[in-house]
Amino acid sequence: MGGVDLIVAAVYLVGIVAIGLLAGWRHKKRQGAASEYFLAGKSLGWASIGLALFATNISTLHLVSLAQNGFDTGLLNGNFEWMAGFTLVLLGLFFAPFYIRSGIATLPDFLERRYNRICRDVLAFVSVLTAVVIHIAFALLTGGIILEELLGIPMMASIVVLCALTGLYTIVGGLLAVVVTESIQTVVLLVGAAIITGLAFWNLGGPADAPGGWDGWENLLSILEREGEEDKLSMLRPHGDPDGMPWYAILLGYPVLGIWYWCADQTIVQRVLGAKDEDHARQGPIFAGVLKILPVFLFVLPGLLAYALYQDGRLDLSMLVVDGEVQSKGVYAGMITELLPLGLRGVIVAALMAALMSTVSGALNSISTLVSYDVVKRFRPNTDDRALVRAGRVSAAAALVLAIALVPALNLFESIFNGMASIISHIAPPITAVLVLGVFWKGASSRAAATTLIGGSLLGVTVFATNALFPEGPLNQLPGGFMMMAFDLCVLCMIVHAALSLLWPDPPPATAGGADAGTPVGADLAWDTPLAALKIPGRTRLGDPRLLSAGLLAVMVVLYALFR
C-alpha cells in the first residue's frame, strides 16, 4: 500500500462517517420519536430498501470467503447468492404485506401477534444472538484478516477503530443514517469488486509470458481443462460431489436458511419495516434480488480467476503457501496487492471498509430495536420514546464489545463462510418452520409454535455441539452436509408443529388477544390460501411486484441453465 492508497482510504472513512452523522443530525429534532430512530420514520422507498438489503447482507465475509471458496471449489458457493433471489421474491410477495399491515416494529412482535409471547421471546433472543455472531463478529473477523494483510495493522486494532467509527454514526443517527450510508457503500463496494474482476480477467488474457487481453475466459477454460477442474464452473453438482454440496442439498437446504435469513432475521427485514408503504415494501426485496445476481461474478468468480492465474504462474501467492498448500483465506488480499496498481488499492480498501461498516451498522441498529421493543418495552410498557432510544444505543454499544470479544474464537473455522453457514443451518430450521406454517396455514397454533421453537432450538444446539465434539461421528457423514442437515431438521420441526397444532388448536378468534383493537392477530395473520398473496395488485402495471418477480425468476432460471 502506497501513500496515495492510504489517503484514498482515509478520505473515504472520514467521508462516510460524516455523511452518517449528517443524516442523523438532520433528523435530530425528531429523534425523540422511537419510530424515527429505529424505522427511519417509515420513509424508505424501494430503491433505498433494495440497496440497504444488499449492503447489509454483503460484508467483508463475502469478499474474503467467497473469493476463498471460488479458489477452492469454483462457483459452487455462488448458490448462496443466486438462491437468495428466489427467497427475496417470497419476502416481497408473501411476507412483506403482513409485516406492513400489522404495523410491527420487530419480527418477534409479529410472532407474538400471530402466536404468543413465548414465541416473541425466543425469536428476540435468537435474533440478538445471531446479529452479534453472524452479522457482526464474522464480518469483523474477515475484515480484520484482509486489512492486516494489506495495511500491516494488527487485526484487533483495525477492528476496534472501524467499530468505533461505525458505532458512532449508527448509534447517533439510527436507521436513517444506516440506510443512507449503506446506499453509498453499496455503490463503492460494487465498483471496487468490478475493478478486481476486470483486472483478473485482463491478466488472465494473452500468453503466459505476456499477459494482458480480453480473451481471459478462453484461457480460464483451457487452464481448468488442463488441471482437470472443469467442474469448478458448475453451480449444480451431482450426488457424491467431493465438495459436499450436491444439487439436491442446495434446492432443499437453502430455502430453510434463506427464509430465516431474508424473511425472519430482524437485521435484514428491518429495512422492509421502514418502507413508506406496502408497495415499496414489496418492490424493495425484488430489487435486492436483482442485485444478488452480481456477487457470483464480482465476489466468487475472482477467486476462481485467482486459481487459474496461480496455476498458470501469473499470480504470485507464495506468501500464502504453507506446507505446499495455499492458505486460501488470504487470496483476496493477494489479488489486491499483486494485480492492482498503486492508487486503485485504496479504492478496494475503501470497498472493504464499506462492506464491513454497512453490515455492522445494520446489525447494530437491529439489536437496538430488538432490545428496546422486545425487552425494555415488554417489561416497562410505559417507557417513553426518548428512554427507548437511549436503551437502544446502550445495547448497541454492548453488542459491539461482545462481538469484538468473539472474533478470536470464530477464526478457528477453516472455511469462514462454511463455518457461518453451518451455524445458521442449526439455528434456522425451527424459525423457518414456525414462520412458514404460521403465514400459510391458519391452523398453526400458538402452543405448538412455542413448543417447536424451543424444542427445535435445543435440538439444533445439541446437534451442532455433537458435530463439533465428534467431527467423525455419523451426523457429520450425512450426504449433503450442513445443507441437508438444515432440511432434515426443518422437516422434523414442521411435522411436530403440524401434529401439535392439531392436538392443541387455538381457541376461536373472538377470544384471541395481545394486540390493539383493530390490529390483525392470530390466524388473521395467515393467508386464506397459499396463493392469496398473488392477488394483491401493484400500484402501476410496470411496477407490479408480481410482474417484477416473474422477470427476476426468469433471469435466474436462464442463469442456472447456463452454469448448471
Coordinates of C-alpha atoms in Angstrom, one line a residue:
M1 CA 0.0 0.0 0.0
G2 CA 1.3 3.4 -1.0
G3 CA 0.7 6.9 0.4
V4 CA -2.0 7.6 -2.3
D5 CA -3.9 4.4 -1.3
L6 CA -3.9 5.3 2.4
I7 CA -5.1 8.8 1.6
V8 CA -8.0 7.4 -0.6
A9 CA -9.0 5.0 2.2
A10 CA -8.8 7.7 4.9
V11 CA -10.8 10.2 2.9
Y12 CA -13.5 7.6 2.3
L13 CA -13.6 6.6 6.0
V14 CA -13.9 10.2 7.2
G15 CA -16.5 11.0 4.5
I16 CA -18.8 8.1 5.2
V17 CA -18.8 8.8 9.0
A18 CA -19.5 12.5 8.3
I19 CA -22.4 11.6 6.0
G20 CA -23.9 9.2 8.6
L21 CA -23.7 11.9 11.3
L22 CA -25.2 14.5 9.0
A23 CA -28.1 12.2 8.2
G24 CA -28.7 11.8 11.9
W25 CA -28.3 15.5 12.7
R26 CA -30.8 16.5 10.0
H27 CA -33.4 14.4 11.9
K28 CA -32.2 15.4 15.3
K29 CA -35.4 17.2 16.2
R30 CA -37.5 14.1 15.5
Q31 CA -35.2 11.5 17.1
G32 CA -37.1 11.6 20.3
A33 CA -39.7 9.5 18.4
A34 CA -38.7 5.9 18.5
S35 CA -40.2 5.1 15.1
E36 CA -38.0 7.8 13.6
Y37 CA -34.8 6.4 15.1
F38 CA -35.5 2.7 14.7
L39 CA -37.5 2.7 11.4
A40 CA -36.4 5.9 9.7
G41 CA -39.9 7.4 10.2
K42 CA -41.3 4.8 7.7
S43 CA -39.9 6.9 4.9
L44 CA -37.8 4.4 2.8
G45 CA -38.5 3.9 -0.9
W46 CA -38.0 0.7 -2.9
A47 CA -34.5 1.7 -4.2
S48 CA -33.2 2.5 -0.7
I49 CA -34.7 -0.7 0.7
G50 CA -33.1 -2.8 -2.0
L51 CA -29.7 -1.2 -1.7
A52 CA -29.8 -1.4 2.1
L53 CA -30.8 -5.1 2.0
F54 CA -27.9 -5.8 -0.4
A55 CA -25.4 -3.8 1.6
T56 CA -26.3 -5.3 5.0
N57 CA -26.0 -8.8 3.5
I58 CA -22.7 -8.2 1.7
S59 CA -19.9 -7.8 4.1
T60 CA -16.1 -8.5 4.1
L61 CA -17.2 -12.1 4.8
H62 CA -18.5 -12.2 1.2
L63 CA -15.5 -10.6 -0.4
V64 CA -12.9 -12.7 1.5
S65 CA -14.7 -16.0 2.0
L66 CA -16.5 -16.2 -1.4
A67 CA -13.1 -15.5 -3.1
Q68 CA -11.7 -18.2 -0.9
N69 CA -14.4 -20.6 -1.9
G70 CA -14.0 -19.6 -5.6
F71 CA -10.3 -20.5 -5.3
D72 CA -11.1 -23.8 -3.6
T73 CA -14.3 -25.1 -5.1
G74 CA -15.2 -22.8 -8.0
L75 CA -18.6 -21.2 -8.5
L76 CA -20.4 -23.7 -6.2
N77 CA -20.9 -21.3 -3.2
G78 CA -22.4 -18.8 -5.6
N79 CA -25.6 -20.7 -5.0
F80 CA -25.9 -18.8 -1.7
E81 CA -26.2 -15.6 -3.8
W82 CA -28.4 -16.7 -6.6
M83 CA -30.8 -18.7 -4.5
A84 CA -31.3 -15.6 -2.4
G85 CA -33.2 -14.2 -5.4
F86 CA -36.0 -16.8 -5.0
T87 CA -36.2 -16.2 -1.3
L88 CA -36.4 -12.4 -1.7
V89 CA -39.4 -12.9 -4.0
L90 CA -41.0 -14.8 -1.1
L91 CA -40.3 -11.8 1.2
G92 CA -41.7 -9.3 -1.3
L93 CA -44.8 -11.1 -2.3
F94 CA -45.8 -13.2 0.7
F95 CA -44.3 -11.9 3.9
A96 CA -43.9 -8.1 3.5
P97 CA -47.7 -7.4 3.1
F98 CA -48.4 -9.0 6.6
Y99 CA -45.4 -7.2 8.2
I100 CA -46.6 -3.8 6.9
R101 CA -50.3 -4.3 7.6
S102 CA -49.7 -5.5 11.2
G103 CA -47.7 -2.3 11.9
I104 CA -44.9 -4.2 13.7
A105 CA -41.5 -2.8 14.6
T106 CA -39.8 -6.1 15.0
L107 CA -40.2 -9.7 13.8
P108 CA -40.6 -11.1 17.3
D109 CA -43.5 -8.6 17.6
F110 CA -45.0 -10.3 14.5
L111 CA -44.7 -13.8 16.1
E112 CA -46.4 -12.6 19.2
R113 CA -49.3 -11.2 17.2
R114 CA -49.5 -14.5 15.2
Y115 CA -48.8 -16.9 18.1
N116 CA -48.0 -15.8 21.6
R117 CA -45.4 -14.0 23.8
I118 CA -43.2 -17.1 24.3
C119 CA -42.6 -17.2 20.5
R120 CA -41.7 -13.5 20.7
D121 CA -39.2 -14.0 23.5
V122 CA -37.5 -17.0 21.8
L123 CA -37.1 -15.2 18.5
A124 CA -35.9 -12.0 20.1
F125 CA -33.2 -13.9 22.0
V126 CA -32.1 -15.8 18.8
S127 CA -32.2 -12.6 16.7
V128 CA -29.9 -10.7 19.1
L129 CA -27.5 -13.6 19.3
T130 CA -27.3 -14.2 15.6
A131 CA -26.9 -10.4 14.9
V132 CA -23.9 -10.4 17.3
V133 CA -22.3 -13.6 16.0
I134 CA -23.3 -13.9 12.3
H135 CA -23.6 -10.3 11.2
I136 CA -21.1 -8.5 13.3
A137 CA -18.4 -10.9 14.6
F138 CA -17.9 -12.8 11.4
A139 CA -17.8 -9.6 9.4
L140 CA -15.2 -8.2 11.8
L141 CA -13.1 -11.3 11.5
T142 CA -12.9 -11.3 7.8
G143 CA -12.4 -7.5 7.7
G144 CA -9.6 -7.7 10.2
I145 CA -7.9 -10.5 8.3
I146 CA -7.7 -8.7 5.0
L147 CA -6.8 -5.3 6.5
E148 CA -4.0 -6.9 8.4
E149 CA -2.7 -8.4 5.1
L150 CA -3.0 -5.1 3.2
L151 CA -2.1 -2.5 5.8
G152 CA 0.1 -4.4 8.2
I153 CA -2.1 -3.2 11.1
P154 CA -2.8 -5.9 13.8
M155 CA -6.2 -7.4 13.2
M156 CA -7.8 -6.4 16.5
A157 CA -6.5 -2.9 16.3
S158 CA -8.2 -2.3 12.9
I159 CA -11.4 -3.9 14.1
V160 CA -11.6 -1.7 17.2
V161 CA -11.1 1.5 15.2
L162 CA -13.6 0.6 12.5
C163 CA -16.1 -0.4 15.1
A164 CA -15.7 2.8 17.0
L165 CA -16.4 4.9 13.8
T166 CA -19.3 2.7 12.6
G167 CA -20.8 2.7 16.1
L168 CA -20.6 6.5 16.2
Y169 CA -22.9 7.3 13.3
T170 CA -25.1 4.2 13.8
I171 CA -25.8 4.8 17.5
V172 CA -26.3 8.6 16.9
G173 CA -28.2 8.5 13.6
G174 CA -30.4 5.4 13.8
L175 CA -31.8 3.5 10.8
L176 CA -31.9 6.6 8.5
A177 CA -28.1 7.1 9.0
V178 CA -27.6 3.3 8.3
V179 CA -29.7 3.3 5.1
V180 CA -28.1 6.5 3.7
T181 CA -24.6 5.2 4.3
E182 CA -25.4 1.7 3.1
S183 CA -26.7 3.1 -0.2
I184 CA -23.4 4.8 -0.8
Q185 CA -21.4 1.9 0.4
T186 CA -23.2 -0.5 -2.0
V187 CA -22.0 1.6 -5.0
V188 CA -18.4 1.8 -3.6
L189 CA -18.4 -2.0 -2.9
L190 CA -19.6 -2.9 -6.4
V191 CA -17.2 -0.6 -8.1
G192 CA -14.3 -2.0 -6.1
A193 CA -15.3 -5.6 -6.8
A194 CA -15.7 -4.9 -10.5
I195 CA -12.2 -3.4 -10.7
I196 CA -10.7 -6.6 -9.2
T197 CA -12.7 -8.9 -11.5
G198 CA -11.8 -6.8 -14.6
L199 CA -8.1 -6.8 -13.8
A200 CA -8.1 -10.5 -13.1
F201 CA -9.7 -11.2 -16.5
W202 CA -7.2 -8.9 -18.2
N203 CA -4.2 -10.6 -16.5
L204 CA -5.5 -14.0 -17.5
G205 CA -5.7 -12.9 -21.2
G206 CA -2.9 -13.3 -23.6
P207 CA 0.1 -15.7 -23.4
A208 CA 1.6 -16.5 -20.0
D209 CA 4.9 -14.7 -20.8
A210 CA 3.0 -11.5 -21.9
P211 CA -0.3 -11.4 -20.0
G212 CA -3.0 -8.9 -20.9
G213 CA -6.1 -9.1 -23.1
W214 CA -9.8 -9.8 -23.1
D215 CA -9.5 -13.5 -24.0
G216 CA -9.3 -14.3 -20.3
W217 CA -12.4 -16.5 -20.4
E218 CA -11.0 -18.8 -23.1
N219 CA -7.7 -19.1 -21.1
L220 CA -9.7 -19.8 -18.0
L221 CA -11.5 -22.7 -19.7
S222 CA -8.3 -24.1 -21.1
I223 CA -6.5 -23.9 -17.7
L224 CA -9.4 -25.7 -15.9
E225 CA -9.4 -28.4 -18.6
R226 CA -5.6 -28.8 -18.2
E227 CA -5.9 -29.2 -14.5
G228 CA -8.9 -31.5 -14.7
E229 CA -11.1 -28.9 -12.8
E230 CA -13.8 -28.2 -15.3
D231 CA -16.4 -28.8 -12.5
K232 CA -15.3 -25.6 -10.9
L233 CA -17.6 -23.7 -13.4
S234 CA -20.6 -25.8 -12.4
M235 CA -23.2 -24.4 -10.0
L236 CA -25.1 -27.7 -9.6
R237 CA -23.1 -30.7 -8.7
P238 CA -24.0 -34.5 -8.8
H239 CA -24.6 -36.8 -5.8
G240 CA -21.3 -37.7 -4.2
D241 CA -19.5 -34.5 -5.3
P242 CA -16.3 -34.2 -3.2
D243 CA -17.1 -30.6 -2.2
G244 CA -20.1 -31.9 -0.3
M245 CA -22.9 -29.8 -1.8
P246 CA -24.8 -31.8 -4.4
W247 CA -27.7 -30.1 -6.3
Y248 CA -30.5 -31.6 -4.2
A249 CA -28.8 -30.2 -1.0
I250 CA -28.9 -26.7 -2.5
L251 CA -32.5 -27.0 -3.7
L252 CA -33.8 -28.5 -0.4
G253 CA -31.4 -27.0 2.2
Y254 CA -31.0 -23.4 1.0
P255 CA -34.7 -22.4 1.4
V256 CA -34.5 -23.3 5.1
L257 CA -31.6 -21.0 5.6
G258 CA -32.8 -18.4 3.2
I259 CA -36.3 -18.0 4.6
W260 CA -34.9 -17.5 8.1
Y261 CA -32.2 -15.1 6.9
W262 CA -34.2 -13.0 4.4
C263 CA -37.7 -13.2 5.9
A264 CA -37.3 -13.7 9.6
D265 CA -34.0 -12.1 10.6
Q266 CA -34.5 -8.6 12.1
T267 CA -31.2 -7.3 10.8
I268 CA -32.4 -7.9 7.2
V269 CA -36.2 -7.3 7.5
Q270 CA -35.9 -4.0 9.4
R271 CA -35.2 -2.2 6.1
V272 CA -38.6 -3.5 4.8
L273 CA -40.3 -2.4 8.0
G274 CA -39.1 1.1 7.4
A275 CA -40.9 1.3 4.0
K276 CA -43.1 4.3 3.3
D277 CA -45.9 2.0 2.2
E278 CA -46.8 -1.6 1.3
D279 CA -45.9 -1.2 -2.4
H280 CA -42.4 -0.1 -1.7
A281 CA -42.0 -2.8 0.9
R282 CA -42.9 -5.4 -1.8
Q283 CA -40.7 -3.9 -4.5
G284 CA -37.6 -3.3 -2.4
P285 CA -36.8 -7.0 -1.8
I286 CA -37.2 -7.8 -5.5
F287 CA -34.7 -5.1 -6.4
A288 CA -32.3 -6.6 -3.9
G289 CA -32.9 -10.0 -5.7
V290 CA -31.7 -8.4 -8.9
L291 CA -28.6 -7.1 -7.1
K292 CA -27.9 -10.5 -5.7
I293 CA -27.1 -11.7 -9.3
L294 CA -23.9 -9.7 -9.2
P295 CA -21.9 -11.4 -6.4
V296 CA -21.3 -14.6 -8.3
F297 CA -19.4 -12.6 -11.0
L298 CA -17.9 -10.0 -8.6
F299 CA -17.1 -12.0 -5.5
V300 CA -16.9 -15.7 -6.3
L301 CA -15.5 -15.6 -9.9
P302 CA -12.4 -13.5 -8.9
G303 CA -11.4 -16.4 -6.6
L304 CA -11.7 -18.9 -9.5
L305 CA -9.7 -16.5 -11.7
A306 CA -7.1 -16.3 -9.0
Y307 CA -6.9 -20.1 -9.0
A308 CA -6.3 -20.1 -12.8
L309 CA -3.8 -17.3 -12.6
Y310 CA -1.9 -19.1 -9.8
Q311 CA -1.9 -22.4 -11.8
D312 CA -0.6 -20.6 -14.8
G313 CA 2.2 -18.9 -13.0
R314 CA 0.6 -15.4 -13.4
L315 CA -0.2 -14.7 -9.8
D316 CA 2.4 -14.9 -7.0
L317 CA 0.7 -16.4 -3.9
S318 CA 4.0 -17.7 -2.4
M319 CA 3.3 -15.6 0.8
L320 CA 0.2 -17.7 1.4
V321 CA 1.8 -21.2 0.8
V322 CA 2.2 -23.3 4.0
D323 CA 3.4 -26.9 3.7
G324 CA 2.9 -26.8 0.0
E325 CA -0.7 -25.7 0.1
V326 CA -2.2 -22.2 -0.5
Q327 CA -3.9 -20.8 2.6
S328 CA -6.9 -19.5 0.7
K329 CA -8.2 -17.2 3.4
G330 CA -5.7 -14.6 2.1
V331 CA -6.4 -15.0 -1.7
Y332 CA -8.4 -11.8 -2.0
A333 CA -5.7 -9.8 -0.2
G334 CA -3.1 -11.4 -2.5
M335 CA -5.1 -10.4 -5.6
I336 CA -5.3 -6.8 -4.4
T337 CA -1.5 -6.5 -3.8
E338 CA -0.4 -8.4 -6.9
L339 CA -2.9 -7.2 -9.5
L340 CA -3.8 -3.6 -8.6
P341 CA -1.6 -0.6 -9.2
L342 CA -1.0 2.0 -6.5
G343 CA -4.0 4.3 -6.1
L344 CA -6.5 1.7 -7.1
R345 CA -5.6 -0.4 -4.0
G346 CA -7.0 2.5 -1.9
V347 CA -10.4 2.2 -3.7
I348 CA -10.5 -1.5 -2.9
V349 CA -9.6 -0.9 0.8
A350 CA -12.5 1.6 0.8
A351 CA -14.8 -1.0 -0.7
L352 CA -13.7 -3.5 2.0
M353 CA -14.4 -1.0 4.8
A354 CA -17.7 -0.2 3.1
A355 CA -18.7 -3.8 3.3
L356 CA -17.7 -4.2 6.9
M357 CA -19.2 -1.0 8.1
S358 CA -22.5 -1.4 6.3
T359 CA -23.1 -4.9 7.8
V360 CA -22.0 -3.9 11.3
S361 CA -24.2 -0.7 11.2
G362 CA -27.2 -2.6 10.1
A363 CA -26.8 -5.3 12.8
L364 CA -26.3 -2.7 15.5
N365 CA -29.5 -0.9 14.5
S366 CA -31.5 -4.1 14.6
I367 CA -30.1 -5.1 18.0
S368 CA -31.0 -1.7 19.4
T369 CA -34.5 -2.1 18.0
L370 CA -35.0 -5.6 19.4
V371 CA -33.7 -4.7 22.9
S372 CA -35.9 -1.5 23.0
Y373 CA -39.1 -3.0 21.8
D374 CA -38.8 -6.7 22.8
V375 CA -37.1 -6.3 26.2
V376 CA -37.4 -2.8 27.6
K377 CA -40.9 -2.1 26.2
R378 CA -42.1 -5.6 27.4
F379 CA -41.1 -5.2 31.0
R380 CA -41.6 -1.5 31.2
P381 CA -44.6 -0.8 28.8
N382 CA -44.8 2.9 29.8
T383 CA -41.3 3.7 28.8
D384 CA -41.3 6.9 26.7
D385 CA -39.6 7.2 23.3
R386 CA -36.5 9.0 24.4
A387 CA -35.8 6.3 27.0
L388 CA -36.3 3.6 24.3
V389 CA -33.8 5.3 22.0
R390 CA -31.3 5.6 24.9
A391 CA -31.7 1.9 25.8
G392 CA -31.2 1.0 22.1
R393 CA -28.0 3.0 22.0
V394 CA -26.6 1.4 25.1
S395 CA -27.5 -2.1 23.9
A396 CA -25.8 -1.5 20.5
A397 CA -22.6 -0.4 22.2
A398 CA -22.6 -3.5 24.4
A399 CA -23.3 -5.8 21.4
L400 CA -20.3 -4.3 19.6
V401 CA -18.0 -5.0 22.5
L402 CA -19.2 -8.6 22.8
A403 CA -18.8 -9.2 19.0
I404 CA -15.2 -8.0 19.2
A405 CA -14.5 -10.4 22.0
L406 CA -15.8 -13.4 19.9
V407 CA -13.6 -12.7 16.9
P408 CA -10.6 -14.9 18.0
A409 CA -12.9 -17.9 18.6
L410 CA -14.5 -17.7 15.2
N411 CA -11.1 -17.6 13.5
L412 CA -10.7 -21.3 14.3
F413 CA -13.0 -22.2 11.4
E414 CA -11.1 -23.5 8.4
S415 CA -13.6 -22.0 5.9
I416 CA -15.1 -18.8 7.3
F417 CA -18.2 -18.9 5.1
N418 CA -18.9 -22.6 5.6
G419 CA -18.5 -22.0 9.4
M420 CA -21.1 -19.3 9.4
A421 CA -23.5 -21.3 7.2
S422 CA -23.1 -24.3 9.5
I423 CA -24.1 -22.3 12.5
I424 CA -27.1 -20.9 10.6
S425 CA -28.2 -24.4 9.5
H426 CA -28.7 -25.4 13.1
I427 CA -30.5 -22.2 14.2
A428 CA -32.8 -21.6 11.2
P429 CA -34.9 -24.7 10.9
P430 CA -37.4 -24.2 13.8
I431 CA -37.8 -20.5 13.0
T432 CA -38.4 -21.2 9.3
A433 CA -40.9 -24.0 10.1
V434 CA -42.9 -21.8 12.6
L435 CA -42.9 -18.8 10.2
V436 CA -43.9 -20.7 7.1
L437 CA -46.7 -22.7 8.7
G438 CA -47.9 -19.6 10.6
V439 CA -48.2 -17.4 7.4
F440 CA -49.5 -20.1 5.1
W441 CA -51.7 -22.2 7.4
K442 CA -54.4 -20.7 9.7
G443 CA -54.5 -23.9 11.7
A444 CA -50.9 -23.4 13.1
S445 CA -51.5 -23.0 16.8
S446 CA -49.7 -20.9 19.5
R447 CA -48.8 -23.7 21.9
A448 CA -47.5 -25.8 19.0
A449 CA -45.4 -22.9 17.7
A450 CA -43.8 -22.2 21.2
T451 CA -43.0 -25.9 21.7
T452 CA -41.5 -26.2 18.2
L453 CA -39.4 -23.1 18.6
I454 CA -38.0 -24.1 22.0
G455 CA -37.6 -27.8 21.2
G456 CA -36.2 -27.2 17.7
S457 CA -33.7 -24.7 19.0
L458 CA -32.4 -27.0 21.7
L459 CA -32.2 -29.9 19.2
G460 CA -30.2 -27.7 16.8
V461 CA -27.7 -26.6 19.5
T462 CA -27.3 -30.3 20.6
V463 CA -26.6 -31.5 17.0
F464 CA -24.2 -28.6 16.4
A465 CA -22.3 -29.3 19.7
T466 CA -22.2 -33.1 18.9
N467 CA -20.8 -32.5 15.4
A468 CA -18.2 -30.1 16.8
L469 CA -17.1 -32.5 19.5
F470 CA -17.2 -35.6 17.3
P471 CA -16.3 -34.5 13.8
E472 CA -16.0 -38.1 12.6
G473 CA -19.4 -39.0 14.0
P474 CA -22.4 -40.3 11.9
L475 CA -24.2 -37.0 11.9
N476 CA -21.2 -35.4 10.1
Q477 CA -21.3 -38.1 7.4
L478 CA -24.7 -37.4 6.0
P479 CA -24.9 -36.7 2.3
G480 CA -25.3 -33.0 1.5
G481 CA -23.5 -31.8 4.7
F482 CA -25.0 -28.9 6.7
M483 CA -27.5 -28.1 3.9
M484 CA -29.3 -31.4 4.2
M485 CA -29.0 -31.2 8.0
A486 CA -30.9 -27.9 7.8
F487 CA -33.6 -29.5 5.6
D488 CA -33.9 -32.6 7.8
L489 CA -34.3 -30.5 11.0
C490 CA -36.8 -28.2 9.3
V491 CA -39.0 -31.1 8.1
L492 CA -38.9 -32.6 11.6
C493 CA -39.9 -29.2 13.1
M494 CA -42.8 -28.9 10.6
I495 CA -44.1 -32.3 11.4
V496 CA -44.0 -31.6 15.1
H497 CA -45.6 -28.2 14.7
A498 CA -48.4 -29.6 12.5
A499 CA -49.1 -32.5 14.7
L500 CA -49.2 -30.4 17.9
S501 CA -51.4 -27.8 16.2
L502 CA -54.0 -30.5 15.5
L503 CA -53.6 -31.7 19.1
W504 CA -53.6 -28.3 20.7
P505 CA -55.7 -26.0 18.5
D506 CA -56.1 -22.3 19.3
P507 CA -59.3 -21.0 20.8
P508 CA -61.8 -19.3 18.4
P509 CA -60.6 -15.9 17.0
A510 CA -63.1 -14.0 19.2
T511 CA -61.1 -14.8 22.3
A512 CA -57.7 -14.0 20.8
G513 CA -55.8 -11.1 22.3
G514 CA -52.4 -9.5 22.6
A515 CA -52.8 -6.6 20.2
D516 CA -54.6 -3.3 20.0
A517 CA -58.2 -3.3 18.9
G518 CA -58.5 -3.5 15.1
T519 CA -55.0 -4.9 14.6
P520 CA -54.7 -8.3 13.0
V521 CA -53.8 -11.1 15.4
G522 CA -53.6 -14.9 15.4
A523 CA -54.9 -16.6 12.3
D524 CA -55.8 -13.3 10.8
L525 CA -52.1 -13.0 10.0
A526 CA -52.2 -16.1 7.8
W527 CA -53.2 -16.2 4.1
D528 CA -56.5 -17.8 3.3
T529 CA -54.8 -19.8 0.7
P530 CA -51.1 -20.2 -0.1
L531 CA -51.5 -18.2 -3.4
A532 CA -53.8 -15.5 -2.0
A533 CA -50.9 -13.0 -1.9
L534 CA -50.6 -13.1 -5.7
K535 CA -54.0 -11.4 -5.9
I536 CA -52.6 -8.1 -4.5
P537 CA -52.2 -5.7 -7.4
G538 CA -49.3 -3.3 -7.9
R539 CA -49.7 0.5 -7.9
T540 CA -48.7 0.6 -11.6
R541 CA -48.6 -2.1 -14.2
L542 CA -44.9 -1.9 -14.9
G543 CA -44.1 -1.6 -11.1
D544 CA -46.4 -4.6 -10.2
P545 CA -44.3 -6.7 -7.8
R546 CA -45.8 -9.9 -9.4
L547 CA -44.5 -8.9 -12.8
L548 CA -41.1 -7.8 -11.5
S549 CA -40.8 -11.1 -9.6
A550 CA -41.7 -13.1 -12.7
G551 CA -38.9 -11.3 -14.6
L552 CA -36.4 -11.9 -11.9
L553 CA -37.3 -15.6 -11.7
A554 CA -37.0 -16.0 -15.4
V555 CA -33.5 -14.5 -15.4
M556 CA -32.4 -16.8 -12.6
V557 CA -33.7 -19.9 -14.5
V558 CA -31.7 -18.8 -17.5
L559 CA -28.5 -18.3 -15.4
Y560 CA -28.8 -21.7 -13.8
A561 CA -29.3 -23.2 -17.2
L562 CA -26.1 -21.6 -18.4
F563 CA -24.0 -22.6 -15.4
R564 CA -25.7 -25.8 -14.3

